[in-house]
Short mmCIF file of C-alpha atoms in Angstrom, two decimals:
data_model
loop_
_atom_site.label_atom_id
_atom_site.label_comp_id
_atom_site.label_asym_id
_atom_site.label_seq_id
_atom_site.Cartn_x
_atom_site.Cartn_y
_atom_site.Cartn_z
CA MET A 295 0.00 0.00 0.00
CA MET A 296 1.25 3.51 -0.82
CA ALA A 297 2.30 5.80 2.00
CA GLY A 298 -0.56 8.06 2.99
CA ALA A 299 -3.22 5.83 1.45
CA PRO A 300 -6.04 4.96 3.83
CA ALA A 301 -6.43 1.34 4.87
CA PHE A 302 -9.93 0.37 3.76
CA ARG A 303 -9.88 -3.14 5.21
CA ASP A 304 -11.79 -2.49 8.43
CA ARG A 305 -14.63 -0.36 7.05
CA GLU A 306 -15.86 -0.28 3.49
CA PRO A 307 -15.90 3.28 2.15
CA TRP A 308 -18.78 4.89 0.31
CA LEU A 309 -18.15 6.86 -2.90
CA ALA A 310 -20.16 10.02 -3.55
CA VAL A 311 -19.88 11.38 -7.08
CA ILE A 312 -20.77 15.02 -6.76
CA ASP A 313 -22.80 16.81 -9.45
CA MET A 314 -21.49 15.35 -12.70
CA GLN A 315 -24.21 17.24 -14.54
CA ARG A 316 -24.51 18.91 -17.92
CA VAL A 317 -24.76 22.34 -16.29
CA PHE A 318 -21.13 21.92 -15.13
CA GLY A 319 -19.84 19.84 -18.04
CA GLU A 320 -20.99 21.71 -21.14
CA PRO A 321 -18.74 24.53 -22.37
CA ASP A 322 -21.63 26.88 -23.15
CA SER A 323 -22.90 26.81 -19.54
CA ASP A 324 -22.21 29.73 -17.22
CA TRP A 325 -21.20 27.14 -14.60
CA PHE A 326 -18.83 25.15 -16.82
CA ALA A 327 -15.86 23.56 -15.00
CA PRO A 328 -13.05 23.64 -17.59
CA ARG A 329 -11.45 20.34 -16.56
CA PHE A 330 -14.75 18.50 -16.17
CA ALA A 331 -14.05 16.05 -19.02
CA GLU A 332 -10.70 15.10 -17.43
CA THR A 333 -12.52 13.79 -14.36
CA VAL A 334 -14.73 11.31 -16.21
CA GLU A 335 -12.25 8.44 -16.55
CA PRO A 336 -10.86 8.74 -12.99
CA ILE A 337 -14.43 8.75 -11.67
CA ARG A 338 -15.26 5.67 -13.76
CA ARG A 339 -12.31 3.89 -12.15
CA LEU A 340 -13.62 4.75 -8.69
CA VAL A 341 -17.19 3.72 -9.55
CA ARG A 342 -15.99 0.33 -10.80
CA ALA A 343 -13.93 -0.20 -7.63
CA PHE A 344 -16.61 0.82 -5.12
CA ALA A 345 -19.85 -0.32 -6.75
CA PRO A 346 -22.46 -0.84 -5.42
CA ARG A 347 -21.43 1.53 -2.60
CA VAL A 348 -21.81 4.60 -4.84
CA THR A 349 -24.14 7.58 -4.75
CA PHE A 350 -24.42 10.14 -7.54
CA THR A 351 -25.65 13.56 -6.47
CA ARG A 352 -27.24 16.44 -8.33
CA PHE A 353 -27.44 20.12 -7.50
CA VAL A 354 -30.93 21.36 -8.37
CA ALA A 355 -32.63 24.70 -7.98
CA PRO A 356 -35.34 25.11 -5.37
CA GLU A 357 -38.85 25.76 -6.61
CA THR A 358 -38.86 29.09 -4.75
CA PRO A 359 -35.49 30.41 -3.58
CA ALA A 360 -35.59 31.86 -0.06
CA GLY A 361 -33.20 33.90 2.05
CA ALA A 362 -29.76 34.49 0.53
CA TRP A 363 -30.60 31.93 -2.18
CA ALA A 364 -33.02 34.49 -3.68
CA ASP A 365 -30.06 36.85 -4.28
CA TYR A 366 -27.99 33.95 -5.60
CA TYR A 367 -30.57 33.08 -8.25
CA GLU A 368 -30.95 36.75 -9.18
CA ARG A 369 -27.29 36.51 -10.21
CA TRP A 370 -27.79 33.14 -11.97
CA PRO A 371 -31.39 33.24 -13.32
CA PHE A 372 -30.62 30.65 -16.02
CA ALA A 373 -30.32 28.06 -13.23
CA LEU A 374 -33.94 28.39 -12.09
CA GLN A 375 -34.98 25.28 -13.96
CA PRO A 376 -36.93 22.26 -12.74
CA PRO A 377 -34.96 19.23 -11.51
CA GLY A 378 -35.93 17.28 -14.63
CA SER A 379 -34.42 19.84 -17.00
CA ARG A 380 -31.68 18.81 -19.40
CA ALA A 381 -29.18 21.12 -17.66
CA TYR A 382 -29.56 19.28 -14.36
CA GLY A 383 -29.24 15.84 -15.90
CA LEU A 384 -26.12 13.75 -15.39
CA VAL A 385 -23.73 13.77 -18.34
CA ASP A 386 -24.10 10.86 -20.76
CA ALA A 387 -20.99 9.13 -19.38
CA PHE A 388 -22.88 8.42 -16.12
CA ALA A 389 -26.60 8.87 -16.84
CA ALA A 390 -27.33 5.25 -17.73
CA ASP A 391 -25.48 3.64 -14.82
CA ALA A 392 -25.99 6.06 -11.94
CA GLY A 393 -29.38 4.85 -10.76
CA PRO A 394 -31.48 7.20 -8.64
CA THR A 395 -29.61 10.34 -7.67
CA LEU A 396 -29.47 12.13 -4.36
CA ASP A 397 -30.73 15.63 -5.21
CA ALA A 398 -30.13 18.69 -3.06
CA THR A 399 -30.84 22.39 -3.43
CA THR A 400 -27.69 23.13 -1.43
CA PHE A 401 -24.02 23.08 -2.38
CA GLY A 402 -23.20 20.54 0.31
CA LYS A 403 -24.49 17.03 -0.30
CA TRP A 404 -23.95 15.79 3.26
CA THR A 405 -27.66 15.24 3.71
CA PRO A 406 -29.41 12.83 6.09
CA GLU A 407 -29.78 10.45 3.12
CA LEU A 408 -26.04 10.37 2.36
CA ALA A 409 -25.21 10.18 6.06
CA ALA A 410 -27.45 7.10 6.40
CA ARG A 411 -25.70 5.41 3.48
CA VAL A 412 -22.20 6.13 4.78
CA GLY A 413 -22.94 5.32 8.42
CA GLN A 414 -21.88 7.05 11.62
CA ASP A 415 -18.39 5.54 11.65
CA GLY A 416 -18.09 5.46 7.87
CA ARG A 417 -15.60 6.57 5.31
CA LEU A 418 -16.57 8.81 2.43
CA ILE A 419 -14.69 9.23 -0.82
CA LEU A 420 -15.57 12.33 -2.82
CA ALA A 421 -15.15 12.97 -6.54
CA GLY A 422 -16.82 15.39 -8.94
CA VAL A 423 -17.43 19.10 -9.28
CA SER A 424 -16.87 21.71 -8.29
CA THR A 425 -13.93 21.24 -5.98
CA ASP A 426 -14.25 24.81 -4.74
CA CYS A 427 -18.00 24.68 -4.12
CA CYS A 428 -20.05 21.48 -3.79
CA VAL A 429 -17.14 19.11 -3.10
CA ILE A 430 -15.61 21.23 -0.34
CA SER A 431 -19.04 21.97 1.17
CA THR A 432 -19.75 18.24 1.34
CA ALA A 433 -16.30 17.37 2.70
CA LEU A 434 -16.40 19.89 5.54
CA ALA A 435 -19.90 18.93 6.69
CA ALA A 436 -19.11 15.20 6.62
CA ALA A 437 -15.85 15.73 8.51
CA ASP A 438 -17.70 17.79 11.13
CA ALA A 439 -20.07 14.84 11.54
CA GLY A 440 -17.09 12.61 12.37
CA VAL A 441 -16.84 10.81 9.04
CA GLU A 442 -13.41 10.14 7.58
CA VAL A 443 -13.33 11.93 4.21
CA VAL A 444 -11.01 11.24 1.29
CA VAL A 445 -11.07 13.63 -1.65
CA ALA A 446 -9.90 12.20 -4.98
CA ALA A 447 -7.94 15.20 -6.24
CA ASP A 448 -7.59 14.01 -9.83
CA ALA A 449 -11.27 13.05 -10.00
CA CYS A 450 -12.41 16.58 -9.14
CA ALA A 451 -12.55 19.80 -11.15
CA GLY A 452 -12.97 23.38 -10.03
CA ALA A 453 -14.26 26.59 -11.52
CA ASP A 454 -10.67 27.05 -12.68
CA ASP A 455 -7.26 25.55 -11.89
CA ALA A 456 -6.39 28.09 -9.21
CA SER A 457 -9.69 27.63 -7.38
CA HIS A 458 -9.34 23.83 -7.57
CA ALA A 459 -5.83 24.01 -6.08
CA ARG A 460 -6.89 26.43 -3.31
CA ALA A 461 -9.82 24.22 -2.34
CA LEU A 462 -7.58 21.13 -2.15
CA ASP A 463 -5.05 23.06 -0.06
CA LEU A 464 -7.80 24.22 2.30
CA MET A 465 -9.11 20.69 2.75
CA ARG A 466 -5.58 19.44 3.49
CA LEU A 467 -5.65 21.72 6.56
CA TYR A 468 -8.30 19.40 8.03
CA GLU A 469 -6.10 16.27 8.07
CA PRO A 470 -6.64 13.66 9.38
CA LEU A 471 -10.40 14.33 9.12
CA ILE A 472 -10.04 15.01 5.40
CA ARG A 473 -7.32 13.54 3.23
CA VAL A 474 -6.57 14.57 -0.33
CA LEU A 475 -5.26 11.66 -2.39
CA THR A 476 -5.05 10.59 -6.02
CA VAL A 477 -7.29 7.92 -7.50
CA SER A 478 -4.30 5.58 -7.70
CA GLN A 479 -3.55 6.07 -4.00
CA ILE A 480 -7.18 5.44 -3.10
CA LEU A 481 -7.36 2.29 -5.20
CA ALA A 482 -4.08 1.03 -3.72
CA GLY A 483 -5.75 1.14 -0.29
CA HIS A 484 -8.89 -0.63 -1.44
CA PRO A 485 -8.94 -4.42 -1.04
#
């Protein structure tokens, strides 16, 4: 096993694939993550390794934004679409195999549903987009709940390279609650 890789032998980890949706993966979207396409194959490797312990999530707009979310959607009115819209669909690379998604109107996907899947003493592996928004929001909340979090750095993409790197650096400050590893390191620690 590689140095720094978590030992997965005592507790099976759960993989959460965060928001691999058209709204983040298509170049003409205002929310496009430029390195989105580069995450597809690393995520596929993780999904194959951890299936069936995999949850795909989707960020969706609320029917009626409230509080600070109202201001947010004033800035991004294109995003006020129903959950079934094409923009909020998973990209073709994952749509057929993802099964039911865990949908949330919040950046963080550490919901009661995901917490129940992972378990109180669980381990959570995160991949997806955007490193500097939904991934980091999920990682911090799960770590606060006492879950060991591993972020697959090369299976995540940010709003841009600098934001991706800053988010990874910030999450490294939370070690050992959050570890930032490569897909190869994660798979080396998986039985």
